[in-house]
Amino acid sequence: MAKPNRRDIFKMGAAAGATAIAASARAAAQPAAAPPADDSWSNALGPGVDSRPYGRPSRFEKDVVRRYVPWLSPTRDADASFTPLQDQPGIITSNGLFFERYHAGRPTIDPDRYRLMISGLVRKPLLLTLDQLMRFPSVSRIHFIECPANGATEWPAAQLNSLQLTHGMVGCALWTGVKLSTLLDEVGLLPEAKWLLASGSDGAHMDRSLPLEKCLDDCIVAYGQNGEAIRPEQGYPVRLVVPGWQGNVNIKWLRQLQLGKTPWITREETSEYSELLPSGKALGFTWVMDAKSVITFPCPEKPLTGGPGFYEIRGLAWSGRGRIKQVDVSLDGGVNYRRAKLDEPVLSKCLTRFTLPWRWDGKPALIQSRVTDETGYVQPTIAQKHKFWGNDPVYENNSIQTWQILASGAVNNVQIS
Amino acid sequence: MAKPNRRDIFKMGAAAGATAIAASARAAAQPAAAPPADDSWSNALGPGVDSRPYGRPSRFEKDVVRRYVPWLSPTRDADASFTPLQDQPGIITSNGLFFERYHAGRPTIDPDRYRLMISGLVRKPLLLTLDQLMRFPSVSRIHFIECPANGATEWPAAQLNSLQLTHGMVGCALWTGVKLSTLLDEVGLLPEAKWLLASGSDGAHMDRSLPLEKCLDDCIVAYGQNGEAIRPEQGYPVRLVVPGWQGNVNIKWLRQLQLGKTPWITREETSEYSELLPSGKALGFTWVMDAKSVITFPCPEKPLTGGPGFYEIRGLAWSGRGRIKQVDVSLDGGVNYRRAKLDEPVLSKCLTRFTLPWRWDGKPALIQSRVTDETGYVQPTIAQKHKFWGNDPVYENNSIQTWQILASGAVNNVQIS
């Protein structure tokens, strides 16, 4: 179909001049204020340049922060905060805004005292310092990490009128470190070694079992995050990155890698990540994050403030199975779909940005995105998810998100059958 | 040639155990301290999780900072600070560590008062608010920005024994914004329009002339930097990104885009960026950053602390003309070269990470990297550069960098003929 006409993008009427457009575009969002009659905003120098050894955002960006849902957890030790996706312009998540999730607190680790133990069914166990870990051949890869509880509040109904709080347990960064396969090659696996237990340094030394095949594939023992050391919230100084697999196996503050014959069936693997099905049986080891997408503009935090006219719908899509193949956007609640444009590069197990030009006629609309990944997997609706999971699931909510646009330009989180 | 044997990477002798390796590997770099006999470093929880709205690095990373050279400038208003490349694990430069360069101070701009004017030889001039700019169709691209004065101190001789201070006026980020071509299409260019003047909001409203062809190619009017708003040091709230071209044309705190017939020959274009050749003539508009590479490990800040054995040589390469084609590393001062491995993805006008496995025999060595880009351009030696530029150039030092490795593992900045 024909692309919307972008010419005269802000054309609101023949007599509308640029200044009038400025006023009307801003009226809905801001208290009424005349556009400045002068350009003094660009002339203020200040007392000189305080060149900062380590920079920080503009103070005008103070509302771009992680947020959390107080009723989600009884204590702050087992808690989470969410990435403000509504303010993330591209696929990289800023280190200061990357979501947090703590099962048993956050340790403060002195890198000089840090040790990584590799033990169990290996020829030569190792105890590595951080310096020694950094000497190994290294790789650098952009991958998302998503908690499988992302969107958990939305299973029963559309509960939180927010992009950040419904989708913000995901982040994407450039991770640098040593391939786990390199380390396993160094210690030498015994033939009986089939599983690996990765454990971290939080209050419970949280641990997860991983099959050897994945360990030898693309896992990274990482120490770098977007140009600097991993942040304390993301596991300083070392975390495991298991591309495309649920967040909790990407063990933070990694302390030990132990090789064994069978999975350990640890506390987290029974109390949390075994998922009850309607049949009464439980599904274990649901590792791979299924493909998911969401429109990040417009969204509840970012309504349409300029009235009818041209907007660009924007969003993010990702899959734990590989690359995104396509994203389709519906403007009528899933009846018709249009193909969105994907930003290059499209990388495997990584966020991909999509856009769709849209001329909004000012009427209510129901907008959604639906991703298909390279395996052919198609993002399901929440109804389709309930058919499999029943009514009480916690995890795996990768369902299509519908945003309801009102004539006022406000955006609501809704669920439609 | 055969790859160095990585097995037993830390094998220092038959009797060497892991703990002994830990001690020796660290001895050179740290005051003598016994490895911890317990793992109490991993058990300390602290008083609970203070989930931060906006995170910051670990306090143990306090030495990873921008640094500057005091004698480079008489005042702090016209100054620069350098990216600590020795602590940058991959191609992305952390927002807090991205180099600074101020010609006339750093303005503090209220985004609500910000305006972008597009004027001159256009059909319909525009004055855009930030909200309006953000409504346009957008793109997201990873590009480096480098100041052409990067390495300027090294023209006469190897002066600064530092990677950071000789190469740190470069950074790489994911820039999100509106293609300049989109904005120029919106205003409609008159046929006589051939040049564009971009001006910023520093104390001199610094401005540079750009040919229309480049403007219509890949330039971006950017508001996003690595997952958040552009930093004040990099031009908050809006800067121009001119991929592959010298840093100063990537105008920060962008206020105006003016279309005209001929270049303006502004102050910066005469006093600074017209470069005197030995013939007495001056070269103007040397826009494109020639291909360049440098080994980031080892380097003066990061010596070899583990004695003879396996190390991975690491570095960064980039070209203003497009993609890197290959990087070759020499261990003997340029006599013999080996092909380095490039990390994926290899992107155009973007940093590329390269690595080479190396088994150091403990003897002095002279290591260098040499990049070839996709146009066939080969990074020159400093001697080759002097042949063209004479003895007194300031800019364009993209020459091959030699690091001298001493038997002690220390690394010095040297120049060889």
Coordinates of C-alpha atoms in Angstrom, one line a residue, chain A residues 6-10 18-19 21-22 25-26 29-30 34-36 38-61 64-66 68 76-77 80-81 87-97 100 102 104-116 123-129 131-142 174 176 182 185-186 188 201-203 205 223-233 236 253-255 297 305-312 314 341 343-345 347 353 355, chain B residues 6-10 18-19 21-22 25-26 29-30 34-36 38-61 64-66 68 76-77 80-81 87-97 100 102 104-116 123-129 131-142 174 176 182 185-186 188 201-203 205 223-233 236 253-255 297 305-312 314 341 343-345 347 353 355:
Chain A
R6 CA 5.3 12.8 4.8
R7 CA 5.5 16.1 3.1
D8 CA 4.2 18.9 5.2
I9 CA 4.5 16.6 8.2
F10 CA 2.9 19.1 10.5
A18 CA 5.8 27.0 12.1
T19 CA 5.3 28.9 15.3
I21 CA 2.6 24.4 15.0
A22 CA 5.1 24.6 17.7
A25 CA 2.2 20.4 19.2
R26 CA 3.2 21.2 22.7
A29 CA 1.8 17.8 26.7
Q30 CA 2.9 21.0 28.6
A34 CA 4.6 30.9 24.6
P35 CA 7.5 29.8 22.4
P36 CA 10.6 31.8 23.3
D38 CA 14.6 35.0 21.6
D39 CA 17.3 32.3 21.4
S40 CA 18.8 33.0 24.8
W41 CA 18.6 29.3 25.5
S42 CA 21.5 28.8 23.2
N43 CA 23.7 31.6 24.6
A44 CA 24.1 30.7 28.2
L45 CA 27.6 29.4 28.8
G46 CA 28.0 28.9 32.5
P47 CA 31.1 29.4 34.5
G48 CA 33.3 27.3 32.4
V49 CA 33.6 23.6 31.5
D50 CA 33.8 21.2 34.3
S51 CA 35.2 18.3 32.4
R52 CA 34.0 15.3 34.3
P53 CA 36.1 12.2 34.7
Y54 CA 32.9 10.2 34.4
G55 CA 29.9 11.8 32.8
R56 CA 26.3 11.7 33.7
P57 CA 23.0 12.5 31.9
S58 CA 21.7 16.0 31.6
R59 CA 19.7 17.0 34.7
F60 CA 16.8 17.6 32.3
E61 CA 16.7 13.8 31.9
V64 CA 14.4 8.7 32.7
V65 CA 15.0 6.1 35.4
R66 CA 14.4 2.6 36.3
Y68 CA 9.7 -0.8 40.2
R76 CA 13.8 -5.1 48.7
D77 CA 16.3 -7.9 48.7
A80 CA 13.2 -5.9 40.4
S81 CA 13.3 -2.6 38.6
D87 CA 13.0 6.4 26.6
Q88 CA 15.3 3.9 24.9
P89 CA 16.0 5.3 21.4
G90 CA 17.6 2.2 19.9
I91 CA 18.6 -1.4 20.5
I92 CA 21.2 -0.7 23.1
T93 CA 20.1 -0.4 26.8
S94 CA 22.0 2.3 28.7
N95 CA 24.1 0.7 31.5
G96 CA 22.5 3.1 34.1
L97 CA 19.0 2.0 33.0
E100 CA 17.6 -5.2 37.9
Y102 CA 17.6 -9.8 42.7
A104 CA 18.7 -12.8 47.3
G105 CA 20.4 -9.4 47.3
R106 CA 23.3 -7.8 45.5
P107 CA 26.9 -8.6 46.6
T108 CA 29.6 -6.0 46.5
I109 CA 32.7 -7.8 45.1
D110 CA 36.3 -6.7 45.3
P111 CA 37.7 -7.6 41.8
D112 CA 41.1 -8.3 43.4
R113 CA 39.5 -11.0 45.7
Y114 CA 37.3 -12.4 43.0
R115 CA 37.8 -16.0 41.9
L116 CA 36.1 -18.2 39.3
R123 CA 40.7 -33.0 33.8
K124 CA 42.3 -30.0 35.4
P125 CA 40.2 -27.8 37.7
L126 CA 41.0 -24.1 37.7
L127 CA 40.7 -21.2 40.1
L128 CA 41.0 -18.1 38.1
T129 CA 41.6 -14.5 39.1
D131 CA 43.2 -10.9 35.5
Q132 CA 43.7 -14.5 34.4
L133 CA 40.2 -14.7 33.0
M134 CA 40.9 -11.5 31.0
R135 CA 43.9 -13.1 29.4
F136 CA 41.9 -15.7 27.6
P137 CA 40.9 -15.2 24.0
S138 CA 37.8 -13.0 24.0
V139 CA 34.7 -12.2 22.0
S140 CA 32.3 -9.3 21.9
R141 CA 28.6 -9.8 21.1
I142 CA 25.4 -7.8 21.3
L174 CA 27.4 -5.4 24.0
T176 CA 32.6 -8.8 26.1
T182 CA 37.1 -21.7 25.5
D185 CA 38.5 -26.5 26.5
E186 CA 41.1 -25.3 28.9
G188 CA 39.3 -30.5 29.6
S201 CA 27.4 -14.9 44.8
D202 CA 24.1 -13.6 46.0
G203 CA 22.8 -14.5 49.4
H205 CA 24.6 -18.6 45.8
Y223 CA 33.2 -8.9 32.1
G224 CA 32.4 -6.1 29.7
Q225 CA 29.0 -4.3 29.3
N226 CA 28.6 -1.5 26.8
G227 CA 32.1 -0.1 26.9
E228 CA 33.0 -0.6 30.5
A229 CA 33.0 -3.2 33.3
I230 CA 29.7 -5.0 34.1
R231 CA 27.6 -2.9 36.4
P232 CA 27.1 -4.1 40.0
E233 CA 23.4 -4.5 39.2
Y236 CA 30.1 -7.1 38.6
W253 CA 28.4 -12.5 40.1
L254 CA 29.5 -15.8 38.7
R255 CA 31.7 -17.8 41.2
F297 CA 5.9 4.5 20.7
T305 CA 0.4 14.9 21.8
G306 CA 0.2 16.5 18.4
G307 CA -3.3 15.6 17.4
P308 CA -4.1 13.9 14.0
G309 CA -1.2 13.7 11.6
F310 CA 2.0 11.9 10.8
Y311 CA 3.7 9.7 13.4
E312 CA 6.2 7.0 13.2
R314 CA 8.4 2.4 16.8
K341 CA 10.8 -1.8 8.5
D343 CA 16.7 -1.3 11.4
E344 CA 20.1 -2.7 10.4
P345 CA 22.0 -4.7 11.6
L347 CA 21.5 -9.7 14.8
R353 CA 14.3 -2.0 16.1
T355 CA 9.3 1.3 12.5
Chain B
R6 CA 46.3 -22.4 24.1
R7 CA 46.1 -25.5 26.2
D8 CA 47.5 -25.0 29.6
I9 CA 47.4 -21.4 29.0
F10 CA 49.1 -20.6 32.2
A18 CA 46.5 -22.8 40.0
T19 CA 47.1 -21.0 43.2
I21 CA 49.7 -19.0 39.0
A22 CA 47.3 -16.7 40.7
A25 CA 50.1 -13.4 37.5
R26 CA 49.2 -10.7 40.0
A29 CA 50.7 -5.6 39.1
Q30 CA 49.7 -5.5 42.7
A34 CA 48.3 -13.9 49.5
P35 CA 45.3 -15.3 47.6
P36 CA 42.3 -15.5 50.0
D38 CA 38.4 -18.5 52.0
D39 CA 35.6 -17.3 49.8
S40 CA 34.2 -14.7 52.1
W41 CA 34.4 -12.2 49.3
S42 CA 31.4 -13.9 47.8
N43 CA 29.3 -14.0 51.0
A44 CA 29.0 -10.4 52.0
L45 CA 25.5 -9.2 51.3
G46 CA 25.3 -5.7 52.8
P47 CA 22.3 -4.1 54.3
G48 CA 19.9 -4.8 51.5
V49 CA 19.5 -3.8 47.9
D50 CA 19.4 -0.1 47.2
S51 CA 17.8 -0.4 43.8
R52 CA 19.1 2.7 42.1
P53 CA 16.8 4.7 39.7
Y54 CA 19.9 5.4 37.6
G55 CA 22.9 3.1 38.1
R56 CA 26.6 3.9 38.3
P57 CA 29.8 1.8 37.9
S58 CA 31.2 -0.2 40.8
R59 CA 33.3 1.9 43.1
F60 CA 36.2 -0.5 42.3
E61 CA 36.2 1.0 38.8
V64 CA 38.3 4.1 34.7
V65 CA 37.8 7.7 33.8
R66 CA 38.4 10.3 31.1
Y68 CA 43.2 15.2 29.8
R76 CA 39.3 24.8 30.5
D77 CA 36.7 26.3 28.1
A80 CA 39.5 18.0 25.6
S81 CA 39.4 14.8 27.7
D87 CA 39.4 -0.1 29.6
Q88 CA 36.9 -0.3 26.7
P89 CA 36.2 -4.0 26.2
G90 CA 34.4 -3.8 22.8
I91 CA 33.4 -1.4 20.1
I92 CA 30.8 0.6 22.1
T93 CA 32.2 3.6 24.1
S94 CA 30.4 4.0 27.5
N95 CA 28.4 7.3 27.6
G96 CA 30.2 8.3 30.8
L97 CA 33.6 7.8 29.2
E100 CA 35.1 15.6 25.2
Y102 CA 35.1 22.0 23.6
A104 CA 34.1 27.5 23.3
G105 CA 32.5 25.9 26.4
R106 CA 29.6 23.6 26.9
P107 CA 26.1 25.1 27.0
T108 CA 23.4 23.7 29.3
I109 CA 20.2 23.5 27.2
D110 CA 16.7 23.2 28.4
P111 CA 15.0 20.7 26.0
D112 CA 11.7 22.5 26.3
R113 CA 13.3 25.7 25.0
Y114 CA 15.4 24.0 22.4
R115 CA 14.7 24.9 18.8
L116 CA 16.2 23.7 15.5
R123 CA 11.0 26.3 0.1
K124 CA 9.6 26.2 3.6
P125 CA 11.9 27.1 6.5
L126 CA 11.1 25.3 9.7
L127 CA 11.6 26.0 13.4
L128 CA 11.3 22.7 15.2
T129 CA 10.9 21.8 18.9
D131 CA 9.1 16.9 20.3
Q132 CA 8.6 17.8 16.6
L133 CA 12.0 16.6 15.6
M134 CA 11.3 13.3 17.4
R135 CA 8.1 12.7 15.4
F136 CA 10.0 12.4 12.1
P137 CA 10.9 9.0 10.8
S138 CA 14.0 7.9 12.6
V139 CA 17.1 5.6 12.2
S140 CA 19.5 4.1 14.5
R141 CA 23.2 3.5 13.5
I142 CA 26.5 2.6 15.2
L174 CA 24.6 3.9 18.7
T176 CA 19.4 7.5 17.0
T182 CA 14.5 13.5 5.7
D185 CA 13.1 16.7 2.0
E186 CA 10.6 18.2 4.4
G188 CA 12.3 21.3 0.1
S201 CA 25.3 26.6 20.6
D202 CA 28.7 26.9 22.2
G203 CA 30.1 30.3 23.0
H205 CA 28.1 29.1 17.8
Y223 CA 19.0 12.8 19.9
G224 CA 19.9 9.3 21.1
Q225 CA 23.2 7.9 22.3
N226 CA 23.6 4.3 23.5
G227 CA 20.1 3.9 25.0
E228 CA 19.4 7.3 26.3
A229 CA 19.5 11.0 25.5
I230 CA 22.7 12.4 24.1
R231 CA 25.0 13.4 27.0
P232 CA 25.7 17.1 27.6
E233 CA 29.3 16.5 26.7
Y236 CA 22.5 17.4 24.5
W253 CA 24.2 21.4 20.5
L254 CA 22.9 21.8 17.0
R255 CA 20.8 25.0 16.5
F297 CA 46.1 -4.5 24.7
T305 CA 52.0 -8.8 34.1
G306 CA 52.1 -12.6 33.8
G307 CA 55.5 -13.1 32.3
P308 CA 56.1 -15.2 29.2
G309 CA 53.1 -17.2 28.0
F310 CA 49.8 -16.8 26.1
Y311 CA 48.2 -13.4 25.6
E312 CA 45.6 -12.2 23.3
R314 CA 43.5 -6.8 21.1
K341 CA 40.6 -11.9 13.5
D343 CA 34.8 -9.5 15.6
E344 CA 31.4 -9.5 14.0
P345 CA 29.5 -7.5 13.0
L347 CA 30.0 -2.2 10.2
R353 CA 37.4 -5.0 17.2
T355 CA 42.3 -10.0 18.1

